[in-house]
Amino acid sequence: MQNIKLQRTTAPKEKPNEDKLGFGQIFTDHMYIMDYDEGRGWHDPRIVPYGPLSLDPSAMVFHYAQEMFEGLKAYHTGDGRVLLFRPDRNAQRAENSCKRLCIPPVPQEDFINAIKTVVSVDRDWIPTKPGTSLYIRPFIIATDNHLGVHPSLSYKFLVILSPSGAYYASGLDPVKIWIEDDYVRAVRGGIGEAKAGGNYAASLKAQEKSDAEGYAQVLWLDGVERKYIEEVGSMNIFFKIAGKVVTPKLNGSILPGVTRASCLDLCRHWGLEVEERRISVEELVSAARDGSLDECFGSGTAAVISPVGVLRFGDEVMEISGGGIGPLSQRLYDTVTGIQTGRIEDEFGWTVEVK
Ligand SMILES: *Cc1c(COP(=O)(O)O)cnc(C)c1O
């Protein structure tokens, strides 16, 4: 295990009011940082006071977006423990993202140890109110000072922490989703299955369009035929059609969510019929019309489960579960958040305690 140097801040910040936490605007007192140089590998892991980086304007990340990130949370349990949810999955996915983007991967054990250590140092920053958590953002940037296009020979790996508020003010709240058939997010063979900033840059334009129409998020169709359902902005998508749980099969352009995998595991564990397959937008429209589209929900770390009340495709406005919350959405939400916060026994070994 790496020996992480610790330089504590001499100017601790005031902790925010837990009732007013939003998402991703407040950062804790410390951050983790480690450097990579060709020939030396990853070296000098350290925890330092949170603050700006100094980078040369020619640093490659600014020009060619050689960058990847992860997202997970630390939760306070009622009895004072701190839990991470399936961090091994994030470490594995980070490695996959790195490989796709020609970034030298951080060994999975060091990735998890970095997270545990920095969370432990800033443990006092983890909010305790129901629904709140500490959002953890690991990321890697290419730092060569060179405008040539090639994989960088130097990188920085950082982990920053942000106390975040309850996603739902009072219980699950259904969202309206816009099905986008003009812009696309990713194509097979591209970087859609990597968690990379570049995918988000590609998504902003359609998000702007759906905002203007009064929709919360975009549901992407496949990049080639614009016919098959892929995923939502920062969530995977599930349907319940004629009693079966259906979600798009991972095809190379869909981000493999940890929450997605957990929902699939739970549904199978409960004996529900589950299908990972292609789902065309026509199939959805006809299921909505004939009444067999029972439920729709998104899955992701931020909201855990986001019930979808309305899906809009062109002129077709599909109301689902009467615009409310379906029973499967509620059950998955209660179970996953229950395991994350230690209220429900973790029979799957998904949680990892931060000491
Ligand atoms: C992170 C992310 C998800 C959700 O993944 P989780 O591991 O469940 O948080 C889904 N889609 C995209 C594009 C993402 O970036």
mmCIF file of C-alpha atoms and ligand atoms in Angstrom:
data_model
loop_
_atom_site.group_PDB
_atom_site.id
_atom_site.type_symbol
_atom_site.label_atom_id
_atom_site.label_comp_id
_atom_site.label_asym_id
_atom_site.label_seq_id
_atom_site.Cartn_x
_atom_site.Cartn_y
_atom_site.Cartn_z
ATOM 1 C CA MET A 1 0.000 0.000 0.000
ATOM 2 C CA GLN A 2 1.247 3.481 -0.821
ATOM 3 C CA ASN A 3 2.367 5.768 1.947
ATOM 4 C CA ILE A 4 0.323 8.956 1.550
ATOM 5 C CA LYS A 5 1.909 12.128 2.953
ATOM 6 C CA LEU A 6 -0.430 14.408 4.849
ATOM 7 C CA GLN A 7 -0.111 18.180 5.010
ATOM 8 C CA ARG A 8 -3.000 19.520 7.053
ATOM 9 C CA THR A 9 -4.533 22.894 6.392
ATOM 10 C CA THR A 10 -3.684 25.663 8.830
ATOM 11 C CA ALA A 11 -6.844 27.539 7.865
ATOM 12 C CA PRO A 12 -9.820 25.175 8.184
ATOM 13 C CA LYS A 13 -12.965 26.527 6.545
ATOM 14 C CA GLU A 14 -16.305 26.958 8.214
ATOM 15 C CA LYS A 15 -18.617 23.956 7.656
ATOM 16 C CA PRO A 16 -21.709 24.721 5.578
ATOM 17 C CA ASN A 17 -25.279 24.684 6.852
ATOM 18 C CA GLU A 18 -26.555 21.161 6.161
ATOM 19 C CA ASP A 19 -30.000 22.406 5.227
ATOM 20 C CA LYS A 20 -28.633 24.516 2.387
ATOM 21 C CA LEU A 21 -26.268 22.115 0.670
ATOM 22 C CA GLY A 22 -26.734 21.924 -3.057
ATOM 23 C CA PHE A 23 -24.532 19.825 -5.296
ATOM 24 C CA GLY A 24 -20.872 20.345 -6.103
ATOM 25 C CA GLN A 25 -20.390 23.923 -4.990
ATOM 26 C CA ILE A 26 -18.673 23.513 -1.646
ATOM 27 C CA PHE A 27 -15.377 21.679 -1.193
ATOM 28 C CA THR A 28 -13.716 20.321 1.917
ATOM 29 C CA ASP A 29 -10.428 21.369 3.531
ATOM 30 C CA HIS A 30 -8.194 18.833 1.790
ATOM 31 C CA MET A 31 -7.595 17.089 -1.518
ATOM 32 C CA TYR A 32 -5.586 14.078 -2.620
ATOM 33 C CA ILE A 33 -3.054 14.442 -5.400
ATOM 34 C CA MET A 34 -0.524 12.125 -7.073
ATOM 35 C CA ASP A 35 1.741 12.646 -10.079
ATOM 36 C CA TYR A 36 2.678 10.442 -12.991
ATOM 37 C CA ASP A 37 5.791 10.786 -15.080
ATOM 38 C CA GLU A 38 6.951 8.477 -17.836
ATOM 39 C CA GLY A 39 9.713 6.267 -16.422
ATOM 40 C CA ARG A 40 8.747 6.899 -12.772
ATOM 41 C CA GLY A 41 5.130 5.793 -12.867
ATOM 42 C CA TRP A 42 2.629 7.124 -10.319
ATOM 43 C CA HIS A 43 4.502 8.786 -7.465
ATOM 44 C CA ASP A 44 4.284 11.202 -4.519
ATOM 45 C CA PRO A 45 0.756 10.545 -3.282
ATOM 46 C CA ARG A 46 -0.195 13.298 -0.827
ATOM 47 C CA ILE A 47 -3.060 15.005 0.875
ATOM 48 C CA VAL A 48 -2.766 18.778 0.887
ATOM 49 C CA PRO A 49 -4.996 21.775 1.660
ATOM 50 C CA TYR A 50 -7.725 22.168 -1.006
ATOM 51 C CA GLY A 51 -6.748 24.852 -3.495
ATOM 52 C CA PRO A 52 -6.026 25.840 -7.110
ATOM 53 C CA LEU A 53 -3.604 23.977 -9.350
ATOM 54 C CA SER A 54 -0.949 25.747 -11.333
ATOM 55 C CA LEU A 55 -0.738 24.417 -14.891
ATOM 56 C CA ASP A 56 1.011 25.621 -18.003
ATOM 57 C CA PRO A 57 -1.496 26.950 -20.573
ATOM 58 C CA SER A 58 -0.171 24.376 -23.034
ATOM 59 C CA ALA A 59 -1.070 21.456 -20.697
ATOM 60 C CA MET A 60 -2.601 18.798 -22.928
ATOM 61 C CA VAL A 61 -5.835 18.413 -20.986
ATOM 62 C CA PHE A 62 -6.890 21.932 -22.024
ATOM 63 C CA HIS A 63 -6.540 21.193 -25.708
ATOM 64 C CA TYR A 64 -7.318 17.555 -26.359
ATOM 65 C CA ALA A 65 -9.420 16.627 -23.319
ATOM 66 C CA GLN A 66 -7.350 13.649 -22.201
ATOM 67 C CA GLU A 67 -9.220 13.375 -18.915
ATOM 68 C CA MET A 68 -11.318 10.854 -17.019
ATOM 69 C CA PHE A 69 -13.302 11.067 -13.811
ATOM 70 C CA GLU A 70 -15.285 9.023 -11.336
ATOM 71 C CA GLY A 71 -18.126 9.780 -8.952
ATOM 72 C CA LEU A 72 -19.186 8.061 -5.735
ATOM 73 C CA LYS A 73 -20.343 9.016 -2.262
ATOM 74 C CA ALA A 74 -19.537 8.494 1.410
ATOM 75 C CA TYR A 75 -22.532 8.140 3.716
ATOM 76 C CA HIS A 76 -22.943 8.584 7.447
ATOM 77 C CA THR A 77 -24.809 5.781 9.143
ATOM 78 C CA GLY A 78 -27.136 6.374 12.066
ATOM 79 C CA ASP A 79 -24.595 4.796 14.419
ATOM 80 C CA GLY A 80 -21.661 7.024 13.446
ATOM 81 C CA ARG A 81 -19.905 4.856 10.864
ATOM 82 C CA VAL A 82 -18.906 6.080 7.393
ATOM 83 C CA LEU A 83 -19.600 3.836 4.404
ATOM 84 C CA LEU A 84 -18.580 3.812 0.754
ATOM 85 C CA PHE A 85 -20.791 1.973 -1.739
ATOM 86 C CA ARG A 86 -19.030 -0.517 -4.030
ATOM 87 C CA PRO A 87 -15.813 1.533 -4.482
ATOM 88 C CA ASP A 88 -14.223 -1.517 -6.136
ATOM 89 C CA ARG A 89 -16.623 -0.958 -9.047
ATOM 90 C CA ASN A 90 -15.489 2.638 -9.445
ATOM 91 C CA ALA A 91 -11.841 1.539 -9.283
ATOM 92 C CA GLN A 92 -12.441 -1.060 -12.001
ATOM 93 C CA ARG A 93 -14.353 1.395 -14.181
ATOM 94 C CA ALA A 94 -11.629 4.043 -13.684
ATOM 95 C CA GLU A 95 -9.100 1.526 -14.960
ATOM 96 C CA ASN A 96 -11.254 0.811 -18.011
ATOM 97 C CA SER A 97 -11.729 4.532 -18.708
ATOM 98 C CA CYS A 98 -7.967 5.093 -18.412
ATOM 99 C CA LYS A 99 -7.206 2.300 -20.858
ATOM 100 C CA ARG A 100 -9.621 3.727 -23.422
ATOM 101 C CA LEU A 101 -8.101 7.205 -23.078
ATOM 102 C CA CYS A 102 -4.437 6.038 -23.094
ATOM 103 C CA ILE A 103 -3.984 7.212 -19.506
ATOM 104 C CA PRO A 104 -1.766 4.994 -17.315
ATOM 105 C CA PRO A 105 -4.250 3.495 -14.823
ATOM 106 C CA VAL A 106 -3.861 4.053 -11.101
ATOM 107 C CA PRO A 107 -3.626 0.587 -9.466
ATOM 108 C CA GLN A 108 -7.105 -0.230 -8.141
ATOM 109 C CA GLU A 109 -5.850 -0.744 -4.590
ATOM 110 C CA ASP A 110 -4.197 2.709 -4.605
ATOM 111 C CA PHE A 111 -7.333 4.268 -6.097
ATOM 112 C CA ILE A 112 -9.484 2.929 -3.259
ATOM 113 C CA ASN A 113 -6.867 3.750 -0.634
ATOM 114 C CA ALA A 114 -6.652 7.350 -1.904
ATOM 115 C CA ILE A 115 -10.418 7.726 -1.498
ATOM 116 C CA LYS A 116 -10.557 6.133 1.937
ATOM 117 C CA THR A 117 -7.647 8.233 3.219
ATOM 118 C CA VAL A 118 -8.870 11.625 2.037
ATOM 119 C CA VAL A 119 -12.434 10.880 3.208
ATOM 120 C CA SER A 120 -11.041 9.888 6.582
ATOM 121 C CA VAL A 121 -9.024 13.153 6.847
ATOM 122 C CA ASP A 122 -12.124 15.231 6.033
ATOM 123 C CA ARG A 123 -14.533 12.988 7.897
ATOM 124 C CA ASP A 124 -15.959 15.952 9.839
ATOM 125 C CA TRP A 125 -17.251 17.325 6.540
ATOM 126 C CA ILE A 126 -19.624 14.431 5.888
ATOM 127 C CA PRO A 127 -23.126 15.747 6.509
ATOM 128 C CA THR A 128 -25.384 13.682 8.738
ATOM 129 C CA LYS A 129 -28.947 14.751 7.839
ATOM 130 C CA PRO A 130 -31.046 12.107 6.046
ATOM 131 C CA GLY A 131 -30.367 12.077 2.307
ATOM 132 C CA THR A 132 -27.126 14.065 2.529
ATOM 133 C CA SER A 133 -23.718 12.636 1.661
ATOM 134 C CA LEU A 134 -20.143 13.489 0.777
ATOM 135 C CA TYR A 135 -19.708 13.397 -2.988
ATOM 136 C CA ILE A 136 -16.285 12.078 -4.027
ATOM 137 C CA ARG A 137 -14.799 13.149 -7.353
ATOM 138 C CA PRO A 138 -11.586 11.358 -8.413
ATOM 139 C CA PHE A 139 -10.158 12.528 -11.763
ATOM 140 C CA ILE A 140 -7.022 12.354 -13.888
ATOM 141 C CA ILE A 141 -5.706 15.060 -16.221
ATOM 142 C CA ALA A 142 -2.959 15.030 -18.862
ATOM 143 C CA THR A 143 -0.316 17.615 -17.974
ATOM 144 C CA ASP A 144 2.370 17.542 -20.692
ATOM 145 C CA ASN A 145 3.151 21.044 -21.904
ATOM 146 C CA HIS A 146 2.860 20.246 -25.575
ATOM 147 C CA LEU A 147 0.359 20.972 -28.338
ATOM 148 C CA GLY A 148 1.215 17.807 -30.258
ATOM 149 C CA VAL A 149 -1.531 15.188 -30.370
ATOM 150 C CA HIS A 150 -0.348 12.052 -28.571
ATOM 151 C CA PRO A 151 -0.889 10.448 -25.178
ATOM 152 C CA SER A 152 0.627 12.683 -22.511
ATOM 153 C CA LEU A 153 3.744 11.455 -20.665
ATOM 154 C CA SER A 154 2.712 13.145 -17.393
ATOM 155 C CA TYR A 155 -0.566 13.244 -15.441
ATOM 156 C CA LYS A 156 -2.112 14.263 -12.170
ATOM 157 C CA PHE A 157 -4.633 12.158 -10.264
ATOM 158 C CA LEU A 158 -6.761 14.106 -7.782
ATOM 159 C CA VAL A 159 -9.607 13.347 -5.420
ATOM 160 C CA ILE A 160 -11.780 16.234 -4.256
ATOM 161 C CA LEU A 161 -14.751 16.060 -1.896
ATOM 162 C CA SER A 162 -17.993 17.991 -1.802
ATOM 163 C CA PRO A 163 -20.676 17.764 0.882
ATOM 164 C CA SER A 164 -23.957 17.429 -0.966
ATOM 165 C CA GLY A 165 -27.561 17.974 0.000
ATOM 166 C CA ALA A 166 -30.465 15.576 -0.133
ATOM 167 C CA TYR A 167 -31.337 15.078 -3.796
ATOM 168 C CA TYR A 168 -35.030 14.930 -2.968
ATOM 169 C CA ALA A 169 -36.376 17.537 -0.570
ATOM 170 C CA SER A 170 -39.309 15.335 0.460
ATOM 171 C CA GLY A 171 -39.303 11.822 -0.938
ATOM 172 C CA LEU A 172 -38.839 10.681 -4.514
ATOM 173 C CA ASP A 173 -39.882 13.215 -7.102
ATOM 174 C CA PRO A 174 -40.676 12.193 -10.699
ATOM 175 C CA VAL A 175 -38.830 13.964 -13.532
ATOM 176 C CA LYS A 176 -39.756 14.819 -17.104
ATOM 177 C CA ILE A 177 -37.377 13.448 -19.715
ATOM 178 C CA TRP A 178 -36.792 14.605 -23.279
ATOM 179 C CA ILE A 179 -35.928 11.934 -25.882
ATOM 180 C CA GLU A 180 -33.382 13.531 -28.220
ATOM 181 C CA ASP A 181 -33.376 12.396 -31.842
ATOM 182 C CA ASP A 182 -31.079 14.979 -33.405
ATOM 183 C CA TYR A 183 -27.927 15.394 -31.294
ATOM 184 C CA VAL A 184 -26.140 12.277 -30.059
ATOM 185 C CA ARG A 185 -23.896 11.774 -27.041
ATOM 186 C CA ALA A 186 -21.672 8.913 -28.098
ATOM 187 C CA VAL A 187 -21.186 6.252 -30.737
ATOM 188 C CA ARG A 188 -19.973 2.699 -30.486
ATOM 189 C CA GLY A 189 -16.195 2.733 -30.867
ATOM 190 C CA GLY A 190 -16.045 6.216 -29.321
ATOM 191 C CA ILE A 191 -15.586 7.062 -25.643
ATOM 192 C CA GLY A 192 -19.191 6.716 -24.454
ATOM 193 C CA GLU A 193 -18.447 3.820 -22.129
ATOM 194 C CA ALA A 194 -15.584 5.729 -20.502
ATOM 195 C CA LYS A 195 -16.384 8.290 -17.821
ATOM 196 C CA ALA A 196 -14.749 11.194 -19.615
ATOM 197 C CA GLY A 197 -15.353 14.937 -19.516
ATOM 198 C CA GLY A 198 -15.502 14.979 -23.305
ATOM 199 C CA ASN A 199 -18.784 13.055 -23.282
ATOM 200 C CA TYR A 200 -20.334 15.813 -21.216
ATOM 201 C CA ALA A 201 -19.081 18.537 -23.561
ATOM 202 C CA ALA A 202 -20.895 16.652 -26.341
ATOM 203 C CA SER A 203 -24.099 16.572 -24.305
ATOM 204 C CA LEU A 204 -24.561 20.248 -23.417
ATOM 205 C CA LYS A 205 -26.302 21.352 -26.597
ATOM 206 C CA ALA A 206 -29.168 18.893 -26.301
ATOM 207 C CA GLN A 207 -29.442 19.607 -22.586
ATOM 208 C CA GLU A 208 -29.953 23.272 -23.449
ATOM 209 C CA LYS A 209 -32.704 22.292 -25.861
ATOM 210 C CA SER A 210 -34.514 20.092 -23.328
ATOM 211 C CA ASP A 211 -34.191 22.812 -20.629
ATOM 212 C CA ALA A 212 -35.854 25.277 -22.983
ATOM 213 C CA GLU A 213 -38.746 22.848 -23.440
ATOM 214 C CA GLY A 214 -39.129 22.450 -19.684
ATOM 215 C CA TYR A 215 -37.609 18.977 -19.398
ATOM 216 C CA ALA A 216 -35.134 17.973 -16.702
ATOM 217 C CA GLN A 217 -32.831 15.684 -18.662
ATOM 218 C CA VAL A 218 -32.116 14.224 -22.073
ATOM 219 C CA LEU A 219 -32.615 10.576 -22.969
ATOM 220 C CA TRP A 220 -30.117 9.680 -25.680
ATOM 221 C CA LEU A 221 -30.737 7.435 -28.621
ATOM 222 C CA ASP A 222 -27.974 5.393 -30.266
ATOM 223 C CA GLY A 223 -25.575 7.478 -32.322
ATOM 224 C CA VAL A 224 -25.953 5.561 -35.575
ATOM 225 C CA GLU A 225 -29.625 4.862 -36.226
ATOM 226 C CA ARG A 226 -31.069 7.185 -33.565
ATOM 227 C CA LYS A 227 -33.564 4.476 -32.915
ATOM 228 C CA TYR A 228 -32.505 2.590 -29.804
ATOM 229 C CA ILE A 229 -32.603 3.886 -26.233
ATOM 230 C CA GLU A 230 -29.176 4.415 -24.631
ATOM 231 C CA GLU A 231 -29.170 6.374 -21.352
ATOM 232 C CA VAL A 232 -29.983 9.684 -19.672
ATOM 233 C CA GLY A 233 -27.525 12.585 -19.112
ATOM 234 C CA SER A 234 -25.827 11.145 -16.049
ATOM 235 C CA MET A 235 -28.028 8.128 -15.370
ATOM 236 C CA ASN A 236 -28.797 4.778 -16.887
ATOM 237 C CA ILE A 237 -32.415 4.053 -17.737
ATOM 238 C CA PHE A 238 -34.806 1.257 -16.793
ATOM 239 C CA PHE A 239 -38.329 0.381 -17.889
ATOM 240 C CA LYS A 240 -40.913 -1.986 -16.617
ATOM 241 C CA ILE A 241 -42.792 -3.265 -19.642
ATOM 242 C CA ALA A 242 -45.554 -5.856 -19.300
ATOM 243 C CA GLY A 243 -44.182 -6.949 -15.933
ATOM 244 C CA LYS A 244 -40.550 -7.335 -17.057
ATOM 245 C CA VAL A 245 -37.658 -5.124 -15.966
ATOM 246 C CA VAL A 246 -35.886 -3.964 -19.124
ATOM 247 C CA THR A 247 -32.738 -1.875 -19.563
ATOM 248 C CA PRO A 248 -30.527 -1.251 -22.606
ATOM 249 C CA LYS A 249 -27.723 -3.785 -22.976
ATOM 250 C CA LEU A 250 -24.232 -2.322 -22.562
ATOM 251 C CA ASN A 251 -23.166 -1.897 -26.162
ATOM 252 C CA GLY A 252 -19.977 0.157 -26.004
ATOM 253 C CA SER A 253 -21.554 3.616 -26.056
ATOM 254 C CA ILE A 254 -23.433 3.377 -22.733
ATOM 255 C CA LEU A 255 -21.751 4.187 -19.417
ATOM 256 C CA PRO A 256 -21.828 1.089 -17.195
ATOM 257 C CA GLY A 257 -23.304 2.554 -14.002
ATOM 258 C CA VAL A 258 -22.616 1.102 -10.579
ATOM 259 C CA THR A 259 -26.212 1.915 -9.622
ATOM 260 C CA ARG A 260 -27.411 0.169 -12.796
ATOM 261 C CA ALA A 261 -25.504 -2.993 -11.863
ATOM 262 C CA SER A 262 -26.876 -2.825 -8.313
ATOM 263 C CA CYS A 263 -30.477 -2.443 -9.536
ATOM 264 C CA LEU A 264 -30.040 -5.422 -11.854
ATOM 265 C CA ASP A 265 -28.566 -7.502 -9.018
ATOM 266 C CA LEU A 266 -31.459 -6.594 -6.712
ATOM 267 C CA CYS A 267 -34.188 -7.234 -9.295
ATOM 268 C CA ARG A 268 -32.710 -10.666 -10.063
ATOM 269 C CA HIS A 269 -32.340 -11.369 -6.346
ATOM 270 C CA TRP A 270 -36.031 -10.559 -5.903
ATOM 271 C CA GLY A 271 -36.931 -13.044 -8.621
ATOM 272 C CA LEU A 272 -38.124 -10.455 -11.144
ATOM 273 C CA GLU A 273 -37.771 -11.158 -14.824
ATOM 274 C CA VAL A 274 -34.935 -8.963 -16.115
ATOM 275 C CA GLU A 275 -33.852 -8.266 -19.681
ATOM 276 C CA GLU A 276 -30.769 -6.397 -20.892
ATOM 277 C CA ARG A 277 -31.427 -5.845 -24.562
ATOM 278 C CA ARG A 278 -31.977 -3.286 -27.304
ATOM 279 C CA ILE A 279 -35.113 -1.206 -26.824
ATOM 280 C CA SER A 280 -36.332 0.891 -29.717
ATOM 281 C CA VAL A 281 -38.080 4.186 -29.161
ATOM 282 C CA GLU A 282 -41.031 2.820 -31.229
ATOM 283 C CA GLU A 283 -41.367 -0.052 -28.773
ATOM 284 C CA LEU A 284 -41.612 2.464 -25.945
ATOM 285 C CA VAL A 285 -44.172 4.593 -27.716
ATOM 286 C CA SER A 286 -46.368 1.588 -28.452
ATOM 287 C CA ALA A 287 -45.974 0.243 -24.893
ATOM 288 C CA ALA A 288 -47.014 3.666 -23.573
ATOM 289 C CA ARG A 289 -50.013 3.690 -25.931
ATOM 290 C CA ASP A 290 -51.229 0.174 -25.103
ATOM 291 C CA GLY A 291 -50.712 0.649 -21.374
ATOM 292 C CA SER A 292 -47.933 -1.947 -20.907
ATOM 293 C CA LEU A 293 -45.283 0.649 -19.968
ATOM 294 C CA ASP A 294 -45.685 0.330 -16.207
ATOM 295 C CA GLU A 295 -42.648 2.245 -14.993
ATOM 296 C CA CYS A 296 -39.568 4.145 -16.051
ATOM 297 C CA PHE A 297 -36.703 5.332 -13.875
ATOM 298 C CA GLY A 298 -33.104 6.519 -14.108
ATOM 299 C CA SER A 299 -30.278 5.109 -11.962
ATOM 300 C CA GLY A 300 -27.120 6.954 -10.912
ATOM 301 C CA THR A 301 -25.018 7.871 -7.905
ATOM 302 C CA ALA A 302 -26.438 11.391 -7.557
ATOM 303 C CA ALA A 303 -30.156 10.617 -7.213
ATOM 304 C CA VAL A 304 -29.841 6.813 -6.844
ATOM 305 C CA ILE A 305 -33.277 6.338 -8.457
ATOM 306 C CA SER A 306 -35.068 9.017 -10.438
ATOM 307 C CA PRO A 307 -38.633 8.038 -11.336
ATOM 308 C CA VAL A 308 -39.682 9.317 -14.756
ATOM 309 C CA GLY A 309 -43.200 10.762 -14.818
ATOM 310 C CA VAL A 310 -43.188 11.994 -18.403
ATOM 311 C CA LEU A 311 -41.249 10.938 -21.514
ATOM 312 C CA ARG A 312 -41.478 13.156 -24.559
ATOM 313 C CA PHE A 313 -40.562 12.009 -28.059
ATOM 314 C CA GLY A 314 -41.375 14.499 -30.800
ATOM 315 C CA ASP A 315 -45.066 15.277 -30.379
ATOM 316 C CA GLU A 316 -45.682 12.184 -28.294
ATOM 317 C CA VAL A 317 -46.002 12.967 -24.576
ATOM 318 C CA MET A 318 -46.032 9.735 -22.578
ATOM 319 C CA GLU A 319 -47.216 9.871 -19.016
ATOM 320 C CA ILE A 320 -45.889 6.956 -16.949
ATOM 321 C CA SER A 321 -47.163 5.554 -13.644
ATOM 322 C CA GLY A 322 -49.794 8.284 -13.773
ATOM 323 C CA GLY A 323 -46.950 10.829 -13.616
ATOM 324 C CA GLY A 324 -46.097 9.491 -10.149
ATOM 325 C CA ILE A 325 -43.713 6.998 -8.573
ATOM 326 C CA GLY A 326 -43.935 3.332 -9.475
ATOM 327 C CA PRO A 327 -43.595 0.617 -6.814
ATOM 328 C CA LEU A 328 -40.378 -0.840 -8.273
ATOM 329 C CA SER A 329 -38.727 2.614 -8.332
ATOM 330 C CA GLN A 330 -39.675 3.101 -4.691
ATOM 331 C CA ARG A 331 -38.517 -0.362 -3.650
ATOM 332 C CA LEU A 332 -35.133 -0.003 -5.369
ATOM 333 C CA TYR A 333 -34.642 3.472 -3.933
ATOM 334 C CA ASP A 334 -35.471 2.340 -0.399
ATOM 335 C CA THR A 335 -33.258 -0.735 -0.653
ATOM 336 C CA VAL A 336 -30.190 0.871 -2.239
ATOM 337 C CA THR A 337 -30.244 3.937 0.042
ATOM 338 C CA GLY A 338 -30.949 1.643 3.006
ATOM 339 C CA ILE A 339 -27.827 -0.415 2.276
ATOM 340 C CA GLN A 340 -25.742 2.702 1.584
ATOM 341 C CA THR A 341 -26.602 4.234 4.942
ATOM 342 C CA GLY A 342 -26.494 1.020 6.977
ATOM 343 C CA ARG A 343 -30.256 0.971 7.710
ATOM 344 C CA ILE A 344 -30.682 -2.288 5.790
ATOM 345 C CA GLU A 345 -28.362 -5.219 6.290
ATOM 346 C CA ASP A 346 -25.807 -5.428 3.480
ATOM 347 C CA GLU A 347 -26.167 -9.063 2.482
ATOM 348 C CA PHE A 348 -24.209 -8.500 -0.738
ATOM 349 C CA GLY A 349 -21.010 -7.094 0.803
ATOM 350 C CA TRP A 350 -21.403 -3.847 -1.140
ATOM 351 C CA THR A 351 -20.403 -1.379 1.553
ATOM 352 C CA VAL A 352 -16.881 -0.603 2.731
ATOM 353 C CA GLU A 353 -16.280 1.191 5.992
ATOM 354 C CA VAL A 354 -13.946 4.194 6.193
ATOM 355 C CA LYS A 355 -12.150 4.142 9.520
HETATM 356 C C1 LIG B 1 -21.698 8.308 -14.055
HETATM 357 C C2 LIG B 1 -22.679 8.114 -15.133
HETATM 358 C C3 LIG B 1 -23.793 7.264 -15.003
HETATM 359 C C4 LIG B 1 -24.191 6.597 -13.698
HETATM 360 O O1 LIG B 1 -23.198 5.773 -13.154
HETATM 361 P P1 LIG B 1 -23.230 5.436 -11.583
HETATM 362 O O2 LIG B 1 -21.997 4.646 -11.398
HETATM 363 O O3 LIG B 1 -24.466 4.661 -11.329
HETATM 364 O O4 LIG B 1 -23.222 6.749 -10.872
HETATM 365 C C5 LIG B 1 -24.602 7.074 -16.103
HETATM 366 N N1 LIG B 1 -24.363 7.695 -17.265
HETATM 367 C C6 LIG B 1 -23.316 8.544 -17.427
HETATM 368 C C7 LIG B 1 -23.102 9.189 -18.729
HETATM 369 C C8 LIG B 1 -22.440 8.775 -16.361
HETATM 370 O O5 LIG B 1 -21.409 9.620 -16.529
#
